[in-house]
Structures are given as C-alpha cells and as structure tokens.
Amino acid sequence: YAHARYNLDNTLVMQVELEKAGDEFEVVIQIEPDSTLALYNLGVLRMRQERLAEASSWLERAVASDPEFEDARRHLETVQRALENSDP
C-alpha cells in the first residue's frame, strides 16, 4: 500500500501538484516513518516551495534514516547554507 502511494506521489510531483504531493508524502511517512525516499522527496519538495526550514527538517530525517544517501546529504547542505545566508 505504501509503495503504491509512493508511486502516486512521484506522479503528482511530475504534474507540479506540489501541495497535493506534499500531503501524499506525509501520508506515506505516517505509514512508514522511516521511509527514506518519502522523507527525502518531501524535503526536496519543500525546498522547491522555498519552505527551507521544513525542507531542512525532512532532509535531516532522510539522512538519519540512511546516512549513505548522498543526494539527501547534498540537498540538506544546500538548504542549510541557504538558511544561514538568509539570517540577517
């Protein structure tokens, strides 16, 4: 069930239905709290929406779930730099 929802999430992102996709990723995370790909994709989605604090939180969880996930690490570093640069 979670796998099917995950596939739906990716389709929704491709269709640029970002809010709906975010809601669906959150459902997957409720079902599978350590779903690295759902955590990562929600982080990237929030990054695309410029919701950087949320993106950072989701990406931190993705990295914690799979420390070897280089894309998650790279996106987390990008978000953290952006957050540091946005502080007055």
mmCIF file of C-alpha atoms in Angstrom:
data_model
loop_
_atom_site.group_PDB
_atom_site.id
_atom_site.type_symbol
_atom_site.label_atom_id
_atom_site.label_comp_id
_atom_site.label_asym_id
_atom_site.label_seq_id
_atom_site.Cartn_x
_atom_site.Cartn_y
_atom_site.Cartn_z
ATOM 1 C CA TYR A 1 0.000 0.000 0.000
ATOM 2 C CA ALA A 2 2.729 2.471 0.932
ATOM 3 C CA HIS A 3 4.640 1.611 -2.255
ATOM 4 C CA ALA A 4 1.579 2.395 -4.394
ATOM 5 C CA ARG A 5 1.109 5.699 -2.593
ATOM 6 C CA TYR A 6 4.792 6.489 -3.103
ATOM 7 C CA ASN A 7 4.382 5.950 -6.868
ATOM 8 C CA LEU A 8 1.339 8.238 -6.826
ATOM 9 C CA ASP A 9 3.424 10.853 -5.002
ATOM 10 C CA ASN A 10 6.056 10.854 -7.726
ATOM 11 C CA THR A 11 3.407 11.204 -10.419
ATOM 12 C CA LEU A 12 1.854 14.167 -8.614
ATOM 13 C CA VAL A 13 5.237 15.902 -8.308
ATOM 14 C CA MET A 14 5.791 15.475 -12.045
ATOM 15 C CA GLN A 15 2.426 17.115 -12.615
ATOM 16 C CA VAL A 16 3.504 20.040 -10.416
ATOM 17 C CA GLU A 17 0.693 19.446 -7.951
ATOM 18 C CA LEU A 18 3.078 20.305 -5.181
ATOM 19 C CA GLU A 19 0.698 20.717 -2.261
ATOM 20 C CA LYS A 20 -1.139 17.508 -3.062
ATOM 21 C CA ALA A 21 2.169 15.702 -3.491
ATOM 22 C CA GLY A 22 3.322 17.017 -0.115
ATOM 23 C CA ASP A 23 0.145 15.741 1.506
ATOM 24 C CA GLU A 24 0.670 12.330 -0.069
ATOM 25 C CA PHE A 25 4.304 12.125 1.048
ATOM 26 C CA GLU A 26 3.148 12.917 4.572
ATOM 27 C CA VAL A 27 0.648 10.035 4.399
ATOM 28 C CA VAL A 28 3.459 7.677 3.377
ATOM 29 C CA ILE A 29 5.568 8.964 6.278
ATOM 30 C CA GLN A 30 2.683 8.354 8.686
ATOM 31 C CA ILE A 31 2.505 4.762 7.427
ATOM 32 C CA GLU A 32 6.278 4.269 7.233
ATOM 33 C CA PRO A 33 8.000 6.904 9.412
ATOM 34 C CA ASP A 34 11.471 5.840 8.252
ATOM 35 C CA SER A 35 10.713 5.827 4.529
ATOM 36 C CA THR A 36 13.943 7.414 3.370
ATOM 37 C CA LEU A 37 12.639 8.205 -0.111
ATOM 38 C CA ALA A 38 9.422 9.799 1.157
ATOM 39 C CA LEU A 39 11.372 11.885 3.702
ATOM 40 C CA TYR A 40 13.847 12.915 1.017
ATOM 41 C CA ASN A 41 11.222 13.728 -1.595
ATOM 42 C CA LEU A 42 9.178 15.775 0.869
ATOM 43 C CA GLY A 43 12.350 17.669 1.785
ATOM 44 C CA VAL A 44 13.138 18.380 -1.870
ATOM 45 C CA LEU A 45 9.526 19.364 -2.498
ATOM 46 C CA ARG A 46 9.591 21.847 0.412
ATOM 47 C CA MET A 47 12.903 23.152 -0.922
ATOM 48 C CA ARG A 48 11.269 23.785 -4.313
ATOM 49 C CA GLN A 49 8.500 25.640 -2.486
ATOM 50 C CA GLU A 50 11.154 27.718 -0.677
ATOM 51 C CA ARG A 51 9.948 26.390 2.681
ATOM 52 C CA LEU A 52 13.531 25.927 3.769
ATOM 53 C CA ALA A 53 13.088 25.258 7.495
ATOM 54 C CA GLU A 54 10.642 22.449 6.707
ATOM 55 C CA ALA A 55 12.920 21.161 3.947
ATOM 56 C CA SER A 56 15.813 21.018 6.376
ATOM 57 C CA SER A 57 13.790 19.042 8.906
ATOM 58 C CA TRP A 58 12.636 16.441 6.366
ATOM 59 C CA LEU A 59 16.086 16.115 4.820
ATOM 60 C CA GLU A 60 17.684 15.687 8.263
ATOM 61 C CA ARG A 61 15.297 12.801 8.895
ATOM 62 C CA ALA A 62 16.136 11.279 5.495
ATOM 63 C CA VAL A 63 19.867 11.427 6.268
ATOM 64 C CA ALA A 64 19.263 9.968 9.731
ATOM 65 C CA SER A 65 17.282 7.150 8.122
ATOM 66 C CA ASP A 66 20.047 6.425 5.588
ATOM 67 C CA PRO A 67 23.382 8.135 6.320
ATOM 68 C CA GLU A 68 24.795 6.865 2.999
ATOM 69 C CA PHE A 69 22.108 8.665 0.912
ATOM 70 C CA GLU A 70 24.358 11.206 -0.819
ATOM 71 C CA ASP A 71 21.578 13.103 -2.613
ATOM 72 C CA ALA A 72 19.829 13.700 0.710
ATOM 73 C CA ARG A 73 23.097 14.908 2.262
ATOM 74 C CA ARG A 74 23.799 17.220 -0.665
ATOM 75 C CA HIS A 75 20.312 18.739 -0.603
ATOM 76 C CA LEU A 76 20.484 19.140 3.176
ATOM 77 C CA GLU A 77 23.778 21.011 2.876
ATOM 78 C CA THR A 78 22.279 23.262 0.190
ATOM 79 C CA VAL A 79 19.242 24.047 2.357
ATOM 80 C CA GLN A 80 21.338 24.682 5.443
ATOM 81 C CA ARG A 81 23.590 27.090 3.514
ATOM 82 C CA ALA A 82 20.512 28.907 2.200
ATOM 83 C CA LEU A 83 19.124 29.185 5.723
ATOM 84 C CA GLU A 84 22.434 30.521 7.038
ATOM 85 C CA ASN A 85 22.590 33.087 4.232
ATOM 86 C CA SER A 86 19.022 34.227 4.849
ATOM 87 C CA ASP A 87 19.652 35.087 8.525
ATOM 88 C CA PRO A 88 20.044 38.854 8.981
#
